[in-house]
Amino acid sequence: MLQVDRLYEAVAEKSPVCVGLDTDFSYIPEDKVDTTLTKGENIFRFNREIIEATRGIAGCYKVQIAYYESFGLDGMIAYKNTLDYLRREGLVAIADIKRGDIAKTAEMYAKAHFEGDFEADFITLAPYMGLDSITPYTEYMKNKGKGVFVLCRTSNGGAKDFEYEKLADGRHVYDLVGDKLNAMGRDYIGGHGYSSIGLVIGGTHIEEAKEIRAKYKDSFFLIPGYGAQGGKAEDIAQYLSAGNGGVVNSSRGVLLAYKKQPGVGYAEAAYNECVNMKEAIADACSKL
């Protein structure tokens, strides 16, 4: 089965909530740190408890590699263990690695993150160097059912620096990127009508939201920006299609939810936040 079909079904069964495991050691409450373990081991233990608490609500999990790289080999073991745990438990794992390099190098990135120690179901890519920086990953779509999410219109303020620039034909740069990736993705359509080549569409900018969703009907969206970055459910809902066709990532909002719920443990607080997020998005979708 294609991973994009698994993801669609997970969203249908649970919700479009994507828990971002962008875990910094400082996020772990001081009284919950086991001093007999390394920082990486503590991070993995924290992740595992968050996953177990939220697995009935979250459609998928996104693991941001930079947070683990910052702790060196110890951190990368935690990264591997987190991905292994997710995949062993049958949960959809997105590795947020944002790679984007020339074809031969891309082949090595594909091998590194679609097989071996760091295998994930999906990875994120940056398309700035062109479609030949994306093509090497398609072998894994064909042969292993893997998927990618490619940066198109992102949630950060700096998106306006390049992505919103106008082309001679009136389109934005992000339109050009989306159009080319959408066309490329038609060769990898799954059973639910979505391509294994998805798009990263930030939820903090709502201009032309309905147009973007309508234009890229067969592109599954990874939607960052909810919660801590300011994206609201009513804005996010416009990028979904009948509550599916995308996953909505929240990282700090879930991992640090315990700071806004006095007396509640971090795993239970994460669950509560995911429930609130699921309900808010469902309510917003019902009003469209």
mmCIF file of C-alpha atoms in Angstrom:
data_model
loop_
_atom_site.group_PDB
_atom_site.id
_atom_site.type_symbol
_atom_site.label_atom_id
_atom_site.label_comp_id
_atom_site.label_asym_id
_atom_site.label_seq_id
_atom_site.Cartn_x
_atom_site.Cartn_y
_atom_site.Cartn_z
ATOM 1 C CA MET A 1 0.000 0.000 0.000
ATOM 2 C CA LEU A 2 1.184 3.508 -0.768
ATOM 3 C CA GLN A 3 2.029 5.511 2.331
ATOM 4 C CA VAL A 4 -0.186 8.347 1.104
ATOM 5 C CA ASP A 5 -3.144 5.926 1.191
ATOM 6 C CA ARG A 6 -2.186 4.841 4.720
ATOM 7 C CA LEU A 7 -2.027 8.489 5.717
ATOM 8 C CA TYR A 8 -5.415 9.260 4.178
ATOM 9 C CA GLU A 9 -6.954 6.338 6.065
ATOM 10 C CA ALA A 10 -5.287 7.325 9.343
ATOM 11 C CA VAL A 11 -6.721 10.834 8.999
ATOM 12 C CA ALA A 12 -10.162 9.408 8.188
ATOM 13 C CA GLU A 13 -10.029 7.093 11.207
ATOM 14 C CA LYS A 14 -8.470 9.478 13.724
ATOM 15 C CA SER A 15 -7.965 13.106 12.667
ATOM 16 C CA PRO A 16 -5.716 15.376 10.580
ATOM 17 C CA VAL A 17 -3.664 16.148 13.692
ATOM 18 C CA CYS A 18 0.068 15.669 13.119
ATOM 19 C CA VAL A 19 2.115 15.655 16.319
ATOM 20 C CA GLY A 20 5.464 17.306 15.713
ATOM 21 C CA LEU A 21 8.175 15.569 17.704
ATOM 22 C CA ASP A 22 10.522 18.545 17.472
ATOM 23 C CA THR A 23 11.783 17.637 20.900
ATOM 24 C CA ASP A 24 14.378 19.708 22.701
ATOM 25 C CA PHE A 25 15.797 18.390 25.967
ATOM 26 C CA SER A 26 14.624 21.566 27.691
ATOM 27 C CA TYR A 27 10.999 20.569 26.954
ATOM 28 C CA ILE A 28 11.189 17.732 29.457
ATOM 29 C CA PRO A 29 10.067 18.836 32.959
ATOM 30 C CA GLU A 30 13.085 18.891 35.254
ATOM 31 C CA ASP A 31 11.492 16.506 37.740
ATOM 32 C CA LYS A 32 10.899 13.971 34.949
ATOM 33 C CA VAL A 33 14.507 13.804 33.762
ATOM 34 C CA ASP A 34 16.171 10.490 34.611
ATOM 35 C CA THR A 35 19.744 11.394 35.520
ATOM 36 C CA THR A 36 20.872 7.798 34.935
ATOM 37 C CA LEU A 37 20.036 8.202 31.226
ATOM 38 C CA THR A 38 21.674 10.289 28.513
ATOM 39 C CA LYS A 39 19.896 13.318 27.085
ATOM 40 C CA GLY A 40 19.044 11.318 23.986
ATOM 41 C CA GLU A 41 17.588 8.481 26.042
ATOM 42 C CA ASN A 42 15.479 10.948 28.023
ATOM 43 C CA ILE A 43 14.238 12.529 24.784
ATOM 44 C CA PHE A 44 13.229 9.150 23.380
ATOM 45 C CA ARG A 45 11.431 8.230 26.588
ATOM 46 C CA PHE A 46 9.560 11.568 26.461
ATOM 47 C CA ASN A 47 8.662 10.985 22.799
ATOM 48 C CA ARG A 48 7.438 7.463 23.462
ATOM 49 C CA GLU A 49 5.111 8.638 26.228
ATOM 50 C CA ILE A 50 3.758 11.448 24.025
ATOM 51 C CA ILE A 51 3.171 8.948 21.199
ATOM 52 C CA GLU A 52 1.379 6.455 23.450
ATOM 53 C CA ALA A 53 -0.857 9.172 24.880
ATOM 54 C CA THR A 54 -1.843 10.626 21.507
ATOM 55 C CA ARG A 55 -1.841 7.657 19.109
ATOM 56 C CA GLY A 56 -5.622 7.290 19.226
ATOM 57 C CA ILE A 57 -6.079 10.908 18.092
ATOM 58 C CA ALA A 58 -3.117 11.776 15.868
ATOM 59 C CA GLY A 59 -3.171 10.801 12.202
ATOM 60 C CA CYS A 60 0.628 10.890 12.014
ATOM 61 C CA TYR A 61 3.847 12.105 13.611
ATOM 62 C CA LYS A 62 6.541 14.403 12.228
ATOM 63 C CA VAL A 63 10.087 14.079 13.564
ATOM 64 C CA GLN A 64 12.291 17.154 12.964
ATOM 65 C CA ILE A 65 15.845 15.929 12.501
ATOM 66 C CA ALA A 66 17.606 19.161 13.550
ATOM 67 C CA TYR A 67 16.491 18.765 17.155
ATOM 68 C CA TYR A 68 18.247 15.402 17.261
ATOM 69 C CA GLU A 69 21.315 16.386 15.256
ATOM 70 C CA SER A 70 21.981 19.108 17.829
ATOM 71 C CA PHE A 71 22.777 16.404 20.395
ATOM 72 C CA GLY A 72 25.234 14.581 18.155
ATOM 73 C CA LEU A 73 25.324 10.789 18.041
ATOM 74 C CA ASP A 74 23.267 10.506 21.222
ATOM 75 C CA GLY A 75 20.554 12.613 19.616
ATOM 76 C CA MET A 76 20.633 10.684 16.355
ATOM 77 C CA ILE A 77 20.128 7.428 18.257
ATOM 78 C CA ALA A 78 17.022 9.027 19.802
ATOM 79 C CA TYR A 79 15.934 10.052 16.293
ATOM 80 C CA LYS A 80 16.381 6.500 14.989
ATOM 81 C CA ASN A 81 14.645 4.995 18.004
ATOM 82 C CA THR A 82 11.694 7.364 17.624
ATOM 83 C CA LEU A 83 11.238 6.507 13.941
ATOM 84 C CA ASP A 84 11.667 2.790 14.672
ATOM 85 C CA TYR A 85 9.065 2.952 17.417
ATOM 86 C CA LEU A 86 6.529 4.760 15.245
ATOM 87 C CA ARG A 87 6.910 2.377 12.331
ATOM 88 C CA ARG A 88 6.956 -0.715 14.546
ATOM 89 C CA GLU A 89 3.678 0.433 16.096
ATOM 90 C CA GLY A 90 2.103 0.909 12.672
ATOM 91 C CA LEU A 91 1.954 4.703 12.960
ATOM 92 C CA VAL A 92 2.737 7.019 10.043
ATOM 93 C CA ALA A 93 6.146 8.679 10.398
ATOM 94 C CA ILE A 94 7.192 11.840 8.556
ATOM 95 C CA ALA A 95 10.893 12.691 8.761
ATOM 96 C CA ASP A 96 11.247 16.450 8.484
ATOM 97 C CA ILE A 97 14.688 16.689 6.868
ATOM 98 C CA LYS A 98 14.079 19.316 4.108
ATOM 99 C CA ARG A 99 16.760 17.979 1.794
ATOM 100 C CA GLY A 100 17.312 19.535 -1.625
ATOM 101 C CA ASP A 101 20.447 18.786 -3.624
ATOM 102 C CA ILE A 102 21.669 17.646 -7.033
ATOM 103 C CA ALA A 103 20.588 14.287 -8.361
ATOM 104 C CA LYS A 104 23.470 12.040 -7.259
ATOM 105 C CA THR A 105 23.495 13.538 -3.778
ATOM 106 C CA ALA A 106 19.713 13.236 -3.662
ATOM 107 C CA GLU A 107 20.094 9.519 -4.392
ATOM 108 C CA MET A 108 22.157 9.193 -1.229
ATOM 109 C CA TYR A 109 19.662 11.207 0.825
ATOM 110 C CA ALA A 110 16.870 8.961 -0.477
ATOM 111 C CA LYS A 111 18.822 5.861 0.501
ATOM 112 C CA ALA A 112 19.608 7.318 3.933
ATOM 113 C CA HIS A 113 16.018 8.202 4.811
ATOM 114 C CA PHE A 114 13.919 5.664 2.911
ATOM 115 C CA GLU A 115 15.871 2.607 4.060
ATOM 116 C CA GLY A 116 18.346 1.652 6.773
ATOM 117 C CA ASP A 117 18.752 3.218 10.205
ATOM 118 C CA PHE A 118 16.712 6.358 9.536
ATOM 119 C CA GLU A 119 13.861 4.926 7.458
ATOM 120 C CA ALA A 120 10.631 6.926 7.464
ATOM 121 C CA ASP A 121 7.362 6.702 5.552
ATOM 122 C CA PHE A 122 7.556 10.284 4.268
ATOM 123 C CA ILE A 123 10.287 12.896 4.116
ATOM 124 C CA THR A 124 10.249 16.631 3.447
ATOM 125 C CA LEU A 125 12.188 18.138 0.543
ATOM 126 C CA ALA A 126 13.203 21.598 -0.689
ATOM 127 C CA PRO A 127 12.752 22.126 -4.474
ATOM 128 C CA TYR A 128 14.941 25.193 -5.064
ATOM 129 C CA MET A 129 17.493 23.323 -7.207
ATOM 130 C CA GLY A 130 14.828 21.996 -9.565
ATOM 131 C CA LEU A 131 12.866 18.865 -10.353
ATOM 132 C CA ASP A 132 16.006 16.767 -10.832
ATOM 133 C CA SER A 133 16.563 17.199 -7.105
ATOM 134 C CA ILE A 134 13.171 15.517 -6.533
ATOM 135 C CA THR A 135 13.306 12.774 -9.187
ATOM 136 C CA PRO A 136 15.707 10.409 -7.309
ATOM 137 C CA TYR A 137 13.077 9.906 -4.622
ATOM 138 C CA THR A 138 10.470 8.641 -7.077
ATOM 139 C CA GLU A 139 12.130 5.211 -7.259
ATOM 140 C CA TYR A 140 11.104 4.718 -3.640
ATOM 141 C CA MET A 141 7.555 5.847 -4.416
ATOM 142 C CA LYS A 142 7.293 3.205 -7.131
ATOM 143 C CA ASN A 143 9.061 0.356 -5.340
ATOM 144 C CA LYS A 144 8.369 0.967 -1.647
ATOM 145 C CA GLY A 145 5.280 3.180 -1.663
ATOM 146 C CA LYS A 146 7.120 6.036 0.058
ATOM 147 C CA GLY A 147 5.989 9.656 -0.063
ATOM 148 C CA VAL A 148 7.432 13.161 0.065
ATOM 149 C CA PHE A 149 6.197 16.588 1.085
ATOM 150 C CA VAL A 150 7.886 19.338 -0.904
ATOM 151 C CA LEU A 151 8.110 22.928 0.305
ATOM 152 C CA CYS A 152 5.695 25.097 -1.664
ATOM 153 C CA ARG A 153 4.237 27.917 0.424
ATOM 154 C CA THR A 154 5.622 27.848 3.927
ATOM 155 C CA SER A 155 4.391 29.179 7.271
ATOM 156 C CA ASN A 156 7.345 31.391 8.229
ATOM 157 C CA GLY A 157 7.459 35.150 7.795
ATOM 158 C CA GLY A 158 10.343 34.849 5.357
ATOM 159 C CA ALA A 159 8.050 33.085 2.891
ATOM 160 C CA LYS A 160 7.353 36.561 1.539
ATOM 161 C CA ASP A 161 11.026 37.010 0.589
ATOM 162 C CA PHE A 162 10.925 34.574 -2.343
ATOM 163 C CA GLU A 163 7.760 32.486 -2.460
ATOM 164 C CA TYR A 164 5.427 35.462 -2.978
ATOM 165 C CA GLU A 165 7.467 37.139 -5.692
ATOM 166 C CA LYS A 166 5.504 37.619 -8.914
ATOM 167 C CA LEU A 167 6.481 36.059 -12.233
ATOM 168 C CA ALA A 168 6.002 37.676 -15.636
ATOM 169 C CA ASP A 169 2.754 35.717 -16.142
ATOM 170 C CA GLY A 170 1.291 36.985 -12.862
ATOM 171 C CA ARG A 171 1.788 33.818 -10.860
ATOM 172 C CA HIS A 172 3.710 33.740 -7.588
ATOM 173 C CA VAL A 173 6.864 31.681 -7.278
ATOM 174 C CA TYR A 174 4.931 29.315 -5.015
ATOM 175 C CA ASP A 175 2.368 28.852 -7.810
ATOM 176 C CA LEU A 176 5.155 27.844 -10.198
ATOM 177 C CA VAL A 177 6.510 25.353 -7.671
ATOM 178 C CA GLY A 178 3.081 23.937 -6.911
ATOM 179 C CA ASP A 179 2.101 23.646 -10.571
ATOM 180 C CA LYS A 180 5.261 21.751 -11.534
ATOM 181 C CA LEU A 181 5.112 19.411 -8.547
ATOM 182 C CA ASN A 182 1.410 18.779 -9.032
ATOM 183 C CA ALA A 183 2.048 17.807 -12.659
ATOM 184 C CA MET A 184 4.970 15.588 -11.653
ATOM 185 C CA GLY A 185 2.867 13.936 -8.974
ATOM 186 C CA ARG A 186 0.185 12.702 -11.365
ATOM 187 C CA ASP A 187 2.323 9.651 -12.103
ATOM 188 C CA TYR A 188 2.104 8.569 -8.444
ATOM 189 C CA ILE A 189 -1.610 8.748 -7.578
ATOM 190 C CA GLY A 190 -2.875 6.418 -4.869
ATOM 191 C CA GLY A 191 -6.178 4.671 -4.379
ATOM 192 C CA HIS A 192 -7.765 7.611 -2.578
ATOM 193 C CA GLY A 193 -6.881 10.071 -5.334
ATOM 194 C CA TYR A 194 -3.834 11.696 -3.747
ATOM 195 C CA SER A 195 -0.269 11.701 -5.032
ATOM 196 C CA SER A 196 2.805 10.406 -3.229
ATOM 197 C CA ILE A 197 4.275 13.852 -3.987
ATOM 198 C CA GLY A 198 2.601 16.142 -1.467
ATOM 199 C CA LEU A 199 3.055 19.828 -0.753
ATOM 200 C CA VAL A 200 4.008 21.792 2.345
ATOM 201 C CA ILE A 201 1.429 24.575 2.555
ATOM 202 C CA GLY A 202 1.745 26.822 5.594
ATOM 203 C CA GLY A 203 -1.395 27.493 7.587
ATOM 204 C CA THR A 204 -0.398 30.959 8.781
ATOM 205 C CA HIS A 205 -1.073 32.643 5.432
ATOM 206 C CA ILE A 206 -4.674 32.253 4.297
ATOM 207 C CA GLU A 207 -4.562 34.322 1.125
ATOM 208 C CA GLU A 208 -5.936 32.272 -1.766
ATOM 209 C CA ALA A 209 -6.436 29.262 0.523
ATOM 210 C CA LYS A 210 -9.519 28.003 -1.303
ATOM 211 C CA GLU A 211 -7.854 28.544 -4.665
ATOM 212 C CA ILE A 212 -4.786 26.549 -3.600
ATOM 213 C CA ARG A 213 -6.914 23.658 -2.322
ATOM 214 C CA ALA A 214 -9.023 23.620 -5.487
ATOM 215 C CA LYS A 215 -6.028 23.877 -7.819
ATOM 216 C CA TYR A 216 -4.115 21.007 -6.212
ATOM 217 C CA LYS A 217 -6.951 18.557 -5.616
ATOM 218 C CA ASP A 218 -4.718 15.500 -5.876
ATOM 219 C CA SER A 219 -1.910 16.856 -3.681
ATOM 220 C CA PHE A 220 -1.905 15.873 -0.014
ATOM 221 C CA PHE A 221 -0.861 18.837 2.142
ATOM 222 C CA LEU A 222 1.435 18.971 5.146
ATOM 223 C CA ILE A 223 0.186 22.088 6.919
ATOM 224 C CA PRO A 224 2.529 23.628 9.509
ATOM 225 C CA GLY A 225 1.851 26.727 11.542
ATOM 226 C CA TYR A 226 -0.997 25.704 13.854
ATOM 227 C CA GLY A 227 -0.884 26.858 17.461
ATOM 228 C CA ALA A 228 2.465 28.324 18.500
ATOM 229 C CA GLN A 229 3.022 29.875 15.040
ATOM 230 C CA GLY A 230 -0.407 31.512 15.032
ATOM 231 C CA GLY A 231 -2.443 29.365 12.611
ATOM 232 C CA LYS A 232 -6.089 29.035 13.633
ATOM 233 C CA ALA A 233 -8.493 26.170 13.003
ATOM 234 C CA GLU A 234 -10.811 28.279 10.819
ATOM 235 C CA ASP A 235 -7.862 29.183 8.598
ATOM 236 C CA ILE A 236 -6.391 25.685 8.512
ATOM 237 C CA ALA A 237 -9.724 24.092 7.576
ATOM 238 C CA GLN A 238 -9.684 25.834 4.204
ATOM 239 C CA TYR A 239 -6.654 23.768 3.179
ATOM 240 C CA LEU A 240 -8.420 20.471 3.899
ATOM 241 C CA SER A 241 -10.938 18.685 1.704
ATOM 242 C CA ALA A 242 -13.912 17.453 3.728
ATOM 243 C CA GLY A 243 -11.567 17.163 6.702
ATOM 244 C CA ASN A 244 -8.958 15.111 4.849
ATOM 245 C CA GLY A 245 -6.366 15.659 2.121
ATOM 246 C CA GLY A 246 -3.921 17.148 4.593
ATOM 247 C CA VAL A 247 -2.386 16.894 8.045
ATOM 248 C CA VAL A 248 -1.998 19.810 10.426
ATOM 249 C CA ASN A 249 1.222 19.907 12.391
ATOM 250 C CA SER A 250 1.599 21.193 15.914
ATOM 251 C CA SER A 251 4.874 20.731 17.755
ATOM 252 C CA ARG A 252 5.435 23.039 20.714
ATOM 253 C CA GLY A 253 1.692 23.398 21.214
ATOM 254 C CA VAL A 254 1.486 19.673 21.963
ATOM 255 C CA LEU A 255 4.873 18.987 23.552
ATOM 256 C CA LEU A 256 4.620 21.943 25.931
ATOM 257 C CA ALA A 257 0.879 21.742 26.563
ATOM 258 C CA TYR A 258 1.572 20.790 30.181
ATOM 259 C CA LYS A 259 2.799 24.331 30.845
ATOM 260 C CA LYS A 260 -0.744 25.607 30.229
ATOM 261 C CA GLN A 261 -2.408 22.808 32.207
ATOM 262 C CA PRO A 262 -1.160 23.102 35.794
ATOM 263 C CA GLY A 263 -0.989 19.821 37.662
ATOM 264 C CA VAL A 264 -1.395 17.724 34.522
ATOM 265 C CA GLY A 265 1.407 15.442 33.336
ATOM 266 C CA TYR A 266 2.996 16.168 29.967
ATOM 267 C CA ALA A 267 1.595 13.072 28.244
ATOM 268 C CA GLU A 268 -1.967 13.685 29.428
ATOM 269 C CA ALA A 269 -1.649 17.383 28.580
ATOM 270 C CA ALA A 270 -0.469 16.463 25.070
ATOM 271 C CA TYR A 271 -3.519 14.216 24.667
ATOM 272 C CA ASN A 272 -5.823 17.006 25.835
ATOM 273 C CA GLU A 273 -4.260 19.431 23.358
ATOM 274 C CA CYS A 274 -4.665 16.957 20.503
ATOM 275 C CA VAL A 275 -8.332 16.424 21.399
ATOM 276 C CA ASN A 276 -8.904 20.182 21.464
ATOM 277 C CA MET A 277 -7.087 20.547 18.152
ATOM 278 C CA LYS A 278 -9.082 17.725 16.535
ATOM 279 C CA GLU A 279 -12.382 19.178 17.720
ATOM 280 C CA ALA A 280 -11.507 22.728 16.682
ATOM 281 C CA ILE A 281 -10.514 21.660 13.168
ATOM 282 C CA ALA A 282 -13.569 19.405 12.778
ATOM 283 C CA ASP A 283 -15.850 22.249 13.900
ATOM 284 C CA ALA A 284 -14.180 24.671 11.476
ATOM 285 C CA CYS A 285 -14.495 22.164 8.612
ATOM 286 C CA SER A 286 -18.197 21.668 9.361
ATOM 287 C CA LYS A 287 -18.817 25.397 8.879
ATOM 288 C CA LEU A 288 -17.264 25.632 5.412
#
